[in-house]
Amino acid sequence: MRPADVVVALDVGGTGMKCALVRADGAVLHTERHPTDAERGPDAVVDTVLGVAEGLAGKARADGLDPVAIGIAVPGVIDEARGVAVWSANVGFRDVPLRDLAQARLGLPTAVGHDVRAGGLAEARLGAGSDAAHVLFVAIGTGIAAAHLVGGAAATGAHGAAGEIGHILVRPGGPRCGCGRPGCLEAVSSASAIGRLYSARAGAPATAAEVADRAAAGEPLAADVWREAVEALADGLATGQALFDVETVVIGGGLARAGALLFDPLRAALHERMTFHREPRLVAAALGDEAGCLGAALLALDSLEK
Ligand SMILES: [Zn+2]
């Protein structure tokens, strides 16, 4: 690539999209954020995504840069080989051929990827996992999802659904998960589950961040809910380690902001669960909520090398 070459990167979420112009060396030259307004329906969202991408390509050209490819990260089940958003509940996509639509409208090669796998790609190559060849990236927010990265590439699975660690069964008969089954990891340890479980027991609403603060302040109910979430998370990560044998587990998403309050007990609980497996290094994500957008840029850059 030439010095003026950039890729257009978009990370499309349920509420907003993070966008950037990124150079081949990973330098971010320009960023934008736009609302997704998913309630308008999939056609309108696709039109917004393509319009924003077009605007970014135009901005690049106006700045004397040359947009050479597009990378788009989307949540849900993504068929990366075909560039199709198979099912994205958050943005209302079902079988949307996003890659073909973007290529047709902008005339640029386009890569479409899964948002958490894109985030994991960025953390593994540029962020907290960059010194390891085998990395598990776990994003904990509204839900829990993961990406397994080997040598800087993410495994997608046969159907584009690899990494759904949030739906490991950790508490049979436990709280019902959004997927319909009781006891999934996501139903106990996601930020929204922590808030929900505490609120149900306390009889008053609270967010996971508030539960964390109250647990740190010594409130017994908050400490119980927090401990249960950490224990279940350690069960999930121990299963992940049995499957993937990674060097580094990178924890991202909103819950990682709890810092030592999460990482200290989680390390101890994971340590207890290791028998013959090597214990992974457990670290906080380094790229924050930019990871998905940077990962989309990496997908676009990778697609040019193929
Ligand atoms: Zn589930």
PDB file of C-alpha atoms and ligand atoms in Angstrom:
ATOM      1  CA  MET A   1       0.000   0.000   0.000  1.00  0.00           C
ATOM      2  CA  ARG A   2       1.064   3.577  -0.632  1.00  0.00           C
ATOM      3  CA  PRO A   3       1.335   6.163   2.181  1.00  0.00           C
ATOM      4  CA  ALA A   4      -1.895   7.932   1.130  1.00  0.00           C
ATOM      5  CA  ASP A   5      -3.905   4.670   1.091  1.00  0.00           C
ATOM      6  CA  VAL A   6      -6.527   4.322   3.825  1.00  0.00           C
ATOM      7  CA  VAL A   7      -9.356   1.950   4.621  1.00  0.00           C
ATOM      8  CA  VAL A   8     -12.845   3.012   5.693  1.00  0.00           C
ATOM      9  CA  ALA A   9     -13.832   1.183   8.905  1.00  0.00           C
ATOM     10  CA  LEU A  10     -17.280   0.949  10.498  1.00  0.00           C
ATOM     11  CA  ASP A  11     -18.393  -0.837  13.669  1.00  0.00           C
ATOM     12  CA  VAL A  12     -22.183  -0.992  13.531  1.00  0.00           C
ATOM     13  CA  GLY A  13     -23.938  -1.482  16.878  1.00  0.00           C
ATOM     14  CA  GLY A  14     -27.546  -1.452  18.022  1.00  0.00           C
ATOM     15  CA  THR A  15     -27.448   2.200  19.100  1.00  0.00           C
ATOM     16  CA  GLY A  16     -24.491   3.731  17.322  1.00  0.00           C
ATOM     17  CA  MET A  17     -21.769   3.192  14.759  1.00  0.00           C
ATOM     18  CA  LYS A  18     -18.108   4.001  15.270  1.00  0.00           C
ATOM     19  CA  CYS A  19     -16.267   4.886  12.109  1.00  0.00           C
ATOM     20  CA  ALA A  20     -12.694   5.709  11.140  1.00  0.00           C
ATOM     21  CA  LEU A  21     -10.186   6.182   8.363  1.00  0.00           C
ATOM     22  CA  VAL A  22      -7.228   3.936   9.124  1.00  0.00           C
ATOM     23  CA  ARG A  23      -3.824   3.653   7.438  1.00  0.00           C
ATOM     24  CA  ALA A  24      -2.087   0.325   6.747  1.00  0.00           C
ATOM     25  CA  ASP A  25       0.188   0.799   9.784  1.00  0.00           C
ATOM     26  CA  GLY A  26      -2.901   1.040  12.031  1.00  0.00           C
ATOM     27  CA  ALA A  27      -2.747   4.830  12.434  1.00  0.00           C
ATOM     28  CA  VAL A  28      -6.239   6.308  12.867  1.00  0.00           C
ATOM     29  CA  LEU A  29      -6.445   9.490  10.787  1.00  0.00           C
ATOM     30  CA  HIS A  30     -10.077  10.440  11.382  1.00  0.00           C
ATOM     31  CA  THR A  31     -13.008   9.193  13.474  1.00  0.00           C
ATOM     32  CA  GLU A  32     -16.757   9.743  13.384  1.00  0.00           C
ATOM     33  CA  ARG A  33     -19.737   8.465  15.364  1.00  0.00           C
ATOM     34  CA  HIS A  34     -23.274   8.204  14.060  1.00  0.00           C
ATOM     35  CA  PRO A  35     -26.567   6.931  15.517  1.00  0.00           C
ATOM     36  CA  THR A  36     -27.831   3.612  14.095  1.00  0.00           C
ATOM     37  CA  ASP A  37     -31.518   4.204  14.864  1.00  0.00           C
ATOM     38  CA  ALA A  38     -32.192   0.482  14.421  1.00  0.00           C
ATOM     39  CA  GLU A  39     -35.925   0.944  15.047  1.00  0.00           C
ATOM     40  CA  ARG A  40     -36.215   2.359  11.507  1.00  0.00           C
ATOM     41  CA  GLY A  41     -35.830  -1.149  10.102  1.00  0.00           C
ATOM     42  CA  PRO A  42     -33.026  -2.985   8.279  1.00  0.00           C
ATOM     43  CA  ASP A  43     -33.333  -1.229   4.898  1.00  0.00           C
ATOM     44  CA  ALA A  44     -32.959   2.219   6.457  1.00  0.00           C
ATOM     45  CA  VAL A  45     -30.021   1.030   8.597  1.00  0.00           C
ATOM     46  CA  VAL A  46     -28.245  -0.452   5.575  1.00  0.00           C
ATOM     47  CA  ASP A  47     -28.779   2.819   3.719  1.00  0.00           C
ATOM     48  CA  THR A  48     -27.288   4.758   6.650  1.00  0.00           C
ATOM     49  CA  VAL A  49     -24.292   2.395   6.874  1.00  0.00           C
ATOM     50  CA  LEU A  50     -23.563   2.766   3.157  1.00  0.00           C
ATOM     51  CA  GLY A  51     -24.144   6.534   3.271  1.00  0.00           C
ATOM     52  CA  VAL A  52     -21.737   6.927   6.196  1.00  0.00           C
ATOM     53  CA  ALA A  53     -19.135   4.786   4.396  1.00  0.00           C
ATOM     54  CA  GLU A  54     -19.559   6.915   1.279  1.00  0.00           C
ATOM     55  CA  GLY A  55     -19.148  10.079   3.357  1.00  0.00           C
ATOM     56  CA  LEU A  56     -15.927   8.743   4.899  1.00  0.00           C
ATOM     57  CA  ALA A  57     -14.519   7.799   1.502  1.00  0.00           C
ATOM     58  CA  GLY A  58     -15.345  11.323   0.308  1.00  0.00           C
ATOM     59  CA  LYS A  59     -13.698  12.842   3.386  1.00  0.00           C
ATOM     60  CA  ALA A  60     -10.571  10.771   2.681  1.00  0.00           C
ATOM     61  CA  ARG A  61     -10.382  11.996  -0.925  1.00  0.00           C
ATOM     62  CA  ALA A  62     -10.941  15.597   0.177  1.00  0.00           C
ATOM     63  CA  ASP A  63      -7.955  15.185   2.531  1.00  0.00           C
ATOM     64  CA  GLY A  64      -5.727  13.920  -0.289  1.00  0.00           C
ATOM     65  CA  LEU A  65      -6.014  10.299   0.829  1.00  0.00           C
ATOM     66  CA  ASP A  66      -6.993   7.309  -1.288  1.00  0.00           C
ATOM     67  CA  PRO A  67      -9.678   5.003   0.150  1.00  0.00           C
ATOM     68  CA  VAL A  68      -8.800   1.480  -1.042  1.00  0.00           C
ATOM     69  CA  ALA A  69     -11.164  -0.807   0.895  1.00  0.00           C
ATOM     70  CA  ILE A  70     -14.031  -0.913   3.389  1.00  0.00           C
ATOM     71  CA  GLY A  71     -14.357  -2.975   6.559  1.00  0.00           C
ATOM     72  CA  ILE A  72     -17.702  -3.312   8.332  1.00  0.00           C
ATOM     73  CA  ALA A  73     -18.168  -5.039  11.699  1.00  0.00           C
ATOM     74  CA  VAL A  74     -21.683  -6.131  12.645  1.00  0.00           C
ATOM     75  CA  PRO A  75     -23.085  -8.012  15.686  1.00  0.00           C
ATOM     76  CA  GLY A  76     -24.888 -11.355  15.454  1.00  0.00           C
ATOM     77  CA  VAL A  77     -24.232 -14.268  13.135  1.00  0.00           C
ATOM     78  CA  ILE A  78     -22.029 -13.171  10.243  1.00  0.00           C
ATOM     79  CA  ASP A  79     -20.988 -15.247   7.238  1.00  0.00           C
ATOM     80  CA  GLU A  80     -17.625 -13.586   6.673  1.00  0.00           C
ATOM     81  CA  ALA A  81     -16.750 -15.661   3.600  1.00  0.00           C
ATOM     82  CA  ARG A  82     -19.870 -14.434   1.774  1.00  0.00           C
ATOM     83  CA  GLY A  83     -20.008 -11.025   3.480  1.00  0.00           C
ATOM     84  CA  VAL A  84     -23.561 -11.598   4.672  1.00  0.00           C
ATOM     85  CA  ALA A  85     -25.101 -10.456   7.965  1.00  0.00           C
ATOM     86  CA  VAL A  86     -27.091 -13.664   8.530  1.00  0.00           C
ATOM     87  CA  TRP A  87     -28.828 -12.600  11.715  1.00  0.00           C
ATOM     88  CA  SER A  88     -28.219  -9.467  13.783  1.00  0.00           C
ATOM     89  CA  ALA A  89     -30.983  -8.949  16.325  1.00  0.00           C
ATOM     90  CA  ASN A  90     -29.545  -5.605  17.542  1.00  0.00           C
ATOM     91  CA  VAL A  91     -29.694  -3.965  14.124  1.00  0.00           C
ATOM     92  CA  GLY A  92     -32.571  -6.003  12.655  1.00  0.00           C
ATOM     93  CA  PHE A  93     -30.483  -7.608   9.873  1.00  0.00           C
ATOM     94  CA  ARG A  94     -31.515 -10.955   8.413  1.00  0.00           C
ATOM     95  CA  ASP A  95     -29.564 -12.293   5.415  1.00  0.00           C
ATOM     96  CA  VAL A  96     -28.317  -8.851   4.379  1.00  0.00           C
ATOM     97  CA  PRO A  97     -25.594  -9.173   1.660  1.00  0.00           C
ATOM     98  CA  LEU A  98     -23.702  -6.226   3.112  1.00  0.00           C
ATOM     99  CA  ARG A  99     -20.450  -6.841   1.236  1.00  0.00           C
ATOM    100  CA  ASP A 100     -22.101  -6.905  -2.196  1.00  0.00           C
ATOM    101  CA  LEU A 101     -24.261  -3.867  -1.369  1.00  0.00           C
ATOM    102  CA  ALA A 102     -21.220  -1.852  -0.228  1.00  0.00           C
ATOM    103  CA  GLN A 103     -19.127  -2.899  -3.227  1.00  0.00           C
ATOM    104  CA  ALA A 104     -21.947  -1.979  -5.596  1.00  0.00           C
ATOM    105  CA  ARG A 105     -22.510   1.446  -4.066  1.00  0.00           C
ATOM    106  CA  LEU A 106     -18.910   2.501  -3.360  1.00  0.00           C
ATOM    107  CA  GLY A 107     -16.973   0.505  -5.911  1.00  0.00           C
ATOM    108  CA  LEU A 108     -14.420  -0.569  -3.287  1.00  0.00           C
ATOM    109  CA  PRO A 109     -13.506  -4.058  -2.050  1.00  0.00           C
ATOM    110  CA  THR A 110     -15.373  -4.678   1.195  1.00  0.00           C
ATOM    111  CA  ALA A 111     -14.898  -7.072   4.113  1.00  0.00           C
ATOM    112  CA  VAL A 112     -17.734  -7.800   6.539  1.00  0.00           C
ATOM    113  CA  GLY A 113     -16.977  -9.261   9.962  1.00  0.00           C
ATOM    114  CA  HIS A 114     -18.425 -10.037  13.369  1.00  0.00           C
ATOM    115  CA  ASP A 115     -18.080  -7.171  15.848  1.00  0.00           C
ATOM    116  CA  VAL A 116     -16.577  -9.166  18.728  1.00  0.00           C
ATOM    117  CA  ARG A 117     -14.244 -11.119  16.437  1.00  0.00           C
ATOM    118  CA  ALA A 118     -13.165  -7.791  14.932  1.00  0.00           C
ATOM    119  CA  GLY A 119     -12.574  -6.395  18.427  1.00  0.00           C
ATOM    120  CA  GLY A 120     -10.608  -9.510  19.327  1.00  0.00           C
ATOM    121  CA  LEU A 121      -8.536  -9.184  16.172  1.00  0.00           C
ATOM    122  CA  ALA A 122      -7.609  -5.624  17.131  1.00  0.00           C
ATOM    123  CA  GLU A 123      -6.795  -6.546  20.743  1.00  0.00           C
ATOM    124  CA  ALA A 124      -4.725  -9.541  19.601  1.00  0.00           C
ATOM    125  CA  ARG A 125      -2.692  -7.604  17.044  1.00  0.00           C
ATOM    126  CA  LEU A 126      -2.574  -4.054  18.400  1.00  0.00           C
ATOM    127  CA  GLY A 127      -3.811  -4.238  21.998  1.00  0.00           C
ATOM    128  CA  ALA A 128      -3.613  -6.228  25.209  1.00  0.00           C
ATOM    129  CA  GLY A 129      -2.939  -9.573  23.507  1.00  0.00           C
ATOM    130  CA  SER A 130      -0.267  -8.402  21.090  1.00  0.00           C
ATOM    131  CA  ASP A 131       2.531 -10.338  22.819  1.00  0.00           C
ATOM    132  CA  ALA A 132       0.678 -13.675  22.600  1.00  0.00           C
ATOM    133  CA  ALA A 133      -0.022 -16.002  19.673  1.00  0.00           C
ATOM    134  CA  HIS A 134      -3.067 -17.650  21.284  1.00  0.00           C
ATOM    135  CA  VAL A 135      -5.619 -15.230  22.688  1.00  0.00           C
ATOM    136  CA  LEU A 136      -9.204 -15.456  23.910  1.00  0.00           C
ATOM    137  CA  PHE A 137     -10.963 -12.088  23.813  1.00  0.00           C
ATOM    138  CA  VAL A 138     -14.113 -11.945  25.949  1.00  0.00           C
ATOM    139  CA  ALA A 139     -16.439  -8.952  25.704  1.00  0.00           C
ATOM    140  CA  ILE A 140     -18.765  -8.574  28.690  1.00  0.00           C
ATOM    141  CA  GLY A 141     -21.543  -6.017  28.421  1.00  0.00           C
ATOM    142  CA  THR A 142     -25.217  -6.500  27.647  1.00  0.00           C
ATOM    143  CA  GLY A 143     -24.228 -10.031  26.650  1.00  0.00           C
ATOM    144  CA  ILE A 144     -21.045 -12.091  26.691  1.00  0.00           C
ATOM    145  CA  ALA A 145     -19.261 -13.098  23.498  1.00  0.00           C
ATOM    146  CA  ALA A 146     -15.742 -14.170  22.695  1.00  0.00           C
ATOM    147  CA  ALA A 147     -13.244 -14.498  19.894  1.00  0.00           C
ATOM    148  CA  HIS A 148     -10.481 -17.094  19.714  1.00  0.00           C
ATOM    149  CA  LEU A 149      -7.441 -15.738  17.906  1.00  0.00           C
ATOM    150  CA  VAL A 150      -4.484 -17.764  16.713  1.00  0.00           C
ATOM    151  CA  GLY A 151      -1.582 -15.941  15.112  1.00  0.00           C
ATOM    152  CA  GLY A 152      -3.708 -12.810  14.760  1.00  0.00           C
ATOM    153  CA  ALA A 153      -6.598 -14.491  12.929  1.00  0.00           C
ATOM    154  CA  ALA A 154     -10.040 -15.210  14.373  1.00  0.00           C
ATOM    155  CA  ALA A 155     -11.800 -18.557  14.027  1.00  0.00           C
ATOM    156  CA  THR A 156     -15.274 -17.968  12.607  1.00  0.00           C
ATOM    157  CA  GLY A 157     -16.757 -21.458  12.954  1.00  0.00           C
ATOM    158  CA  ALA A 158     -18.532 -23.420  10.248  1.00  0.00           C
ATOM    159  CA  HIS A 159     -21.655 -21.226  10.406  1.00  0.00           C
ATOM    160  CA  GLY A 160     -20.194 -17.874  11.475  1.00  0.00           C
ATOM    161  CA  ALA A 161     -21.193 -18.447  15.093  1.00  0.00           C
ATOM    162  CA  ALA A 162     -17.908 -19.382  16.844  1.00  0.00           C
ATOM    163  CA  GLY A 163     -17.160 -17.730  20.170  1.00  0.00           C
ATOM    164  CA  GLU A 164     -20.606 -17.710  21.767  1.00  0.00           C
ATOM    165  CA  ILE A 165     -19.074 -18.291  25.189  1.00  0.00           C
ATOM    166  CA  GLY A 166     -22.013 -16.446  26.759  1.00  0.00           C
ATOM    167  CA  HIS A 167     -24.154 -19.480  26.050  1.00  0.00           C
ATOM    168  CA  ILE A 168     -21.973 -22.004  27.858  1.00  0.00           C
ATOM    169  CA  LEU A 169     -24.225 -23.669  30.412  1.00  0.00           C
ATOM    170  CA  VAL A 170     -22.806 -22.750  33.830  1.00  0.00           C
ATOM    171  CA  ARG A 171     -25.856 -22.864  36.161  1.00  0.00           C
ATOM    172  CA  PRO A 172     -28.384 -25.526  35.083  1.00  0.00           C
ATOM    173  CA  GLY A 173     -31.832 -24.361  36.174  1.00  0.00           C
ATOM    174  CA  GLY A 174     -30.479 -20.844  36.764  1.00  0.00           C
ATOM    175  CA  PRO A 175     -31.742 -17.521  35.414  1.00  0.00           C
ATOM    176  CA  ARG A 176     -33.225 -17.734  31.923  1.00  0.00           C
ATOM    177  CA  CYS A 177     -30.989 -16.484  29.120  1.00  0.00           C
ATOM    178  CA  GLY A 178     -32.085 -14.346  26.179  1.00  0.00           C
ATOM    179  CA  CYS A 179     -31.524 -17.441  23.998  1.00  0.00           C
ATOM    180  CA  GLY A 180     -34.307 -19.204  25.906  1.00  0.00           C
ATOM    181  CA  ARG A 181     -32.276 -21.633  28.019  1.00  0.00           C
ATOM    182  CA  PRO A 182     -31.882 -21.285  31.775  1.00  0.00           C
ATOM    183  CA  GLY A 183     -28.374 -21.030  33.213  1.00  0.00           C
ATOM    184  CA  CYS A 184     -26.217 -19.652  30.399  1.00  0.00           C
ATOM    185  CA  LEU A 185     -23.104 -17.705  31.461  1.00  0.00           C
ATOM    186  CA  GLU A 186     -24.586 -14.563  29.949  1.00  0.00           C
ATOM    187  CA  ALA A 187     -27.683 -14.879  32.172  1.00  0.00           C
ATOM    188  CA  VAL A 188     -25.518 -14.746  35.317  1.00  0.00           C
ATOM    189  CA  SER A 189     -22.346 -12.783  34.570  1.00  0.00           C
ATOM    190  CA  SER A 190     -23.135 -10.183  31.901  1.00  0.00           C
ATOM    191  CA  ALA A 191     -23.371  -6.581  33.060  1.00  0.00           C
ATOM    192  CA  SER A 192     -27.103  -6.572  32.402  1.00  0.00           C
ATOM    193  CA  ALA A 193     -27.570  -9.865  34.296  1.00  0.00           C
ATOM    194  CA  ILE A 194     -25.674  -8.506  37.322  1.00  0.00           C
ATOM    195  CA  GLY A 195     -27.886  -5.427  37.374  1.00  0.00           C
ATOM    196  CA  ARG A 196     -31.010  -7.552  36.901  1.00  0.00           C
ATOM    197  CA  LEU A 197     -30.164 -10.123  39.597  1.00  0.00           C
ATOM    198  CA  TYR A 198     -29.299  -7.440  42.134  1.00  0.00           C
ATOM    199  CA  SER A 199     -32.394  -5.383  41.298  1.00  0.00           C
ATOM    200  CA  ALA A 200     -34.658  -8.417  41.729  1.00  0.00           C
ATOM    201  CA  ARG A 201     -33.220  -9.205  45.162  1.00  0.00           C
ATOM    202  CA  ALA A 202     -32.911  -5.608  46.382  1.00  0.00           C
ATOM    203  CA  GLY A 203     -36.314  -4.575  44.999  1.00  0.00           C
ATOM    204  CA  ALA A 204     -34.774  -1.469  43.453  1.00  0.00           C
ATOM    205  CA  PRO A 205     -33.048  -0.922  40.103  1.00  0.00           C
ATOM    206  CA  ALA A 206     -29.249  -0.848  39.898  1.00  0.00           C
ATOM    207  CA  THR A 207     -26.652  -1.123  37.155  1.00  0.00           C
ATOM    208  CA  ALA A 208     -23.688  -3.512  37.233  1.00  0.00           C
ATOM    209  CA  ALA A 209     -21.402  -0.532  37.903  1.00  0.00           C
ATOM    210  CA  GLU A 210     -23.520   0.405  40.939  1.00  0.00           C
ATOM    211  CA  VAL A 211     -23.479  -3.207  42.137  1.00  0.00           C
ATOM    212  CA  ALA A 212     -19.675  -3.149  41.817  1.00  0.00           C
ATOM    213  CA  ASP A 213     -19.441   0.095  43.827  1.00  0.00           C
ATOM    214  CA  ARG A 214     -21.759  -1.244  46.542  1.00  0.00           C
ATOM    215  CA  ALA A 215     -19.877  -4.529  46.706  1.00  0.00           C
ATOM    216  CA  ALA A 216     -16.621  -2.566  47.118  1.00  0.00           C
ATOM    217  CA  ALA A 217     -18.282  -0.534  49.885  1.00  0.00           C
ATOM    218  CA  GLY A 218     -19.112  -3.774  51.714  1.00  0.00           C
ATOM    219  CA  GLU A 219     -22.849  -4.087  51.053  1.00  0.00           C
ATOM    220  CA  PRO A 220     -23.557  -7.822  51.600  1.00  0.00           C
ATOM    221  CA  LEU A 221     -26.253  -8.245  48.905  1.00  0.00           C
ATOM    222  CA  ALA A 222     -24.134  -6.531  46.264  1.00  0.00           C
ATOM    223  CA  ALA A 223     -21.089  -8.546  47.323  1.00  0.00           C
ATOM    224  CA  ASP A 224     -23.107 -11.786  46.973  1.00  0.00           C
ATOM    225  CA  VAL A 225     -24.365 -10.949  43.473  1.00  0.00           C
ATOM    226  CA  TRP A 226     -20.880  -9.844  42.398  1.00  0.00           C
ATOM    227  CA  ARG A 227     -19.256 -13.011  43.789  1.00  0.00           C
ATOM    228  CA  GLU A 228     -21.830 -15.246  42.062  1.00  0.00           C
ATOM    229  CA  ALA A 229     -21.185 -13.474  38.765  1.00  0.00           C
ATOM    230  CA  VAL A 230     -17.400 -13.796  39.154  1.00  0.00           C
ATOM    231  CA  GLU A 231     -17.643 -17.498  40.079  1.00  0.00           C
ATOM    232  CA  ALA A 232     -19.824 -18.254  37.053  1.00  0.00           C
ATOM    233  CA  LEU A 233     -17.489 -16.254  34.834  1.00  0.00           C
ATOM    234  CA  ALA A 234     -14.530 -18.268  36.139  1.00  0.00           C
ATOM    235  CA  ASP A 235     -16.456 -21.465  35.278  1.00  0.00           C
ATOM    236  CA  GLY A 236     -17.001 -20.169  31.752  1.00  0.00           C
ATOM    237  CA  LEU A 237     -13.377 -19.100  31.325  1.00  0.00           C
ATOM    238  CA  ALA A 238     -12.134 -22.445  32.681  1.00  0.00           C
ATOM    239  CA  THR A 239     -14.225 -24.168  29.998  1.00  0.00           C
ATOM    240  CA  GLY A 240     -12.762 -21.767  27.455  1.00  0.00           C
ATOM    241  CA  GLN A 241      -9.248 -22.616  28.599  1.00  0.00           C
ATOM    242  CA  ALA A 242      -9.962 -26.360  28.407  1.00  0.00           C
ATOM    243  CA  LEU A 243     -11.061 -25.861  24.801  1.00  0.00           C
ATOM    244  CA  PHE A 244      -8.553 -23.315  23.554  1.00  0.00           C
ATOM    245  CA  ASP A 245      -5.431 -23.448  25.776  1.00  0.00           C
ATOM    246  CA  VAL A 246      -4.571 -19.777  25.257  1.00  0.00           C
ATOM    247  CA  GLU A 247      -1.719 -17.723  26.700  1.00  0.00           C
ATOM    248  CA  THR A 248      -3.790 -14.618  27.315  1.00  0.00           C
ATOM    249  CA  VAL A 249      -7.447 -13.945  28.075  1.00  0.00           C
ATOM    250  CA  VAL A 250      -8.348 -10.331  27.284  1.00  0.00           C
ATOM    251  CA  ILE A 251     -11.500  -9.095  29.023  1.00  0.00           C
ATOM    252  CA  GLY A 252     -13.258  -6.165  27.376  1.00  0.00           C
ATOM    253  CA  GLY A 253     -16.688  -4.584  27.384  1.00  0.00           C
ATOM    254  CA  GLY A 254     -18.309  -2.481  30.070  1.00  0.00           C
ATOM    255  CA  LEU A 255     -17.726  -4.915  32.928  1.00  0.00           C
ATOM    256  CA  ALA A 256     -13.922  -4.730  32.497  1.00  0.00           C
ATOM    257  CA  ARG A 257     -14.112  -1.130  33.727  1.00  0.00           C
ATOM    258  CA  ALA A 258     -14.636  -2.524  37.246  1.00  0.00           C
ATOM    259  CA  GLY A 259     -10.841  -3.064  37.218  1.00  0.00           C
ATOM    260  CA  ALA A 260      -9.288  -4.826  40.214  1.00  0.00           C
ATOM    261  CA  LEU A 261     -12.732  -5.431  41.705  1.00  0.00           C
ATOM    262  CA  LEU A 262     -13.332  -7.826  38.812  1.00  0.00           C
ATOM    263  CA  PHE A 263      -9.837  -9.008  37.938  1.00  0.00           C
ATOM    264  CA  ASP A 264      -8.529  -9.862  41.436  1.00  0.00           C
ATOM    265  CA  PRO A 265     -11.321 -12.282  42.433  1.00  0.00           C
ATOM    266  CA  LEU A 266     -11.647 -13.578  38.857  1.00  0.00           C
ATOM    267  CA  ARG A 267      -7.926 -14.483  38.707  1.00  0.00           C
ATOM    268  CA  ALA A 268      -8.223 -16.275  42.055  1.00  0.00           C
ATOM    269  CA  ALA A 269     -11.371 -18.148  41.011  1.00  0.00           C
ATOM    270  CA  LEU A 270      -9.835 -19.164  37.680  1.00  0.00           C
ATOM    271  CA  HIS A 271      -6.638 -20.283  39.432  1.00  0.00           C
ATOM    272  CA  GLU A 272      -8.710 -22.582  41.693  1.00  0.00           C
ATOM    273  CA  ARG A 273     -10.275 -24.216  38.644  1.00  0.00           C
ATOM    274  CA  MET A 274      -7.035 -25.093  36.858  1.00  0.00           C
ATOM    275  CA  THR A 275      -5.848 -28.685  37.207  1.00  0.00           C
ATOM    276  CA  PHE A 276      -3.425 -29.740  34.495  1.00  0.00           C
ATOM    277  CA  HIS A 277      -4.256 -26.843  32.217  1.00  0.00           C
ATOM    278  CA  ARG A 278      -1.868 -23.941  32.061  1.00  0.00           C
ATOM    279  CA  GLU A 279      -3.371 -20.858  33.638  1.00  0.00           C
ATOM    280  CA  PRO A 280      -3.823 -18.038  31.117  1.00  0.00           C
ATOM    281  CA  ARG A 281      -2.749 -14.488  31.781  1.00  0.00           C
ATOM    282  CA  LEU A 282      -5.911 -12.474  32.500  1.00  0.00           C
ATOM    283  CA  VAL A 283      -5.732  -8.861  31.327  1.00  0.00           C
ATOM    284  CA  ALA A 284      -8.037  -5.930  30.630  1.00  0.00           C
ATOM    285  CA  ALA A 285      -8.639  -4.852  27.038  1.00  0.00           C
ATOM    286  CA  ALA A 286      -6.459  -1.947  25.935  1.00  0.00           C
ATOM    287  CA  LEU A 287      -8.396  -0.423  23.033  1.00  0.00           C
ATOM    288  CA  GLY A 288     -11.732   0.330  24.731  1.00  0.00           C
ATOM    289  CA  ASP A 289     -14.787   0.717  22.512  1.00  0.00           C
ATOM    290  CA  GLU A 290     -12.585   1.531  19.491  1.00  0.00           C
ATOM    291  CA  ALA A 291     -11.548  -2.123  19.199  1.00  0.00           C
ATOM    292  CA  GLY A 292     -14.388  -3.188  16.900  1.00  0.00           C
ATOM    293  CA  CYS A 293     -13.745  -0.306  14.501  1.00  0.00           C
ATOM    294  CA  LEU A 294      -9.986  -0.969  14.432  1.00  0.00           C
ATOM    295  CA  GLY A 295     -10.752  -4.645  13.831  1.00  0.00           C
ATOM    296  CA  ALA A 296     -13.008  -3.711  10.905  1.00  0.00           C
ATOM    297  CA  ALA A 297     -10.054  -1.782   9.473  1.00  0.00           C
ATOM    298  CA  LEU A 298      -7.807  -4.837   9.916  1.00  0.00           C
ATOM    299  CA  LEU A 299     -10.371  -7.002   8.084  1.00  0.00           C
ATOM    300  CA  ALA A 300     -10.368  -4.521   5.203  1.00  0.00           C
ATOM    301  CA  LEU A 301      -6.548  -4.473   5.096  1.00  0.00           C
ATOM    302  CA  ASP A 302      -6.385  -8.266   5.262  1.00  0.00           C
ATOM    303  CA  SER A 303      -8.839  -8.565   2.367  1.00  0.00           C
ATOM    304  CA  LEU A 304      -6.425  -6.582   0.160  1.00  0.00           C
ATOM    305  CA  GLU A 305      -3.615  -9.036   0.829  1.00  0.00           C
ATOM    306  CA  LYS A 306      -5.640 -12.020  -0.326  1.00  0.00           C
TER     307      LYS A 306
HETATM  308 ZN    ZN B   1     -28.032 -18.521  26.254  1.00  0.00          ZN
END
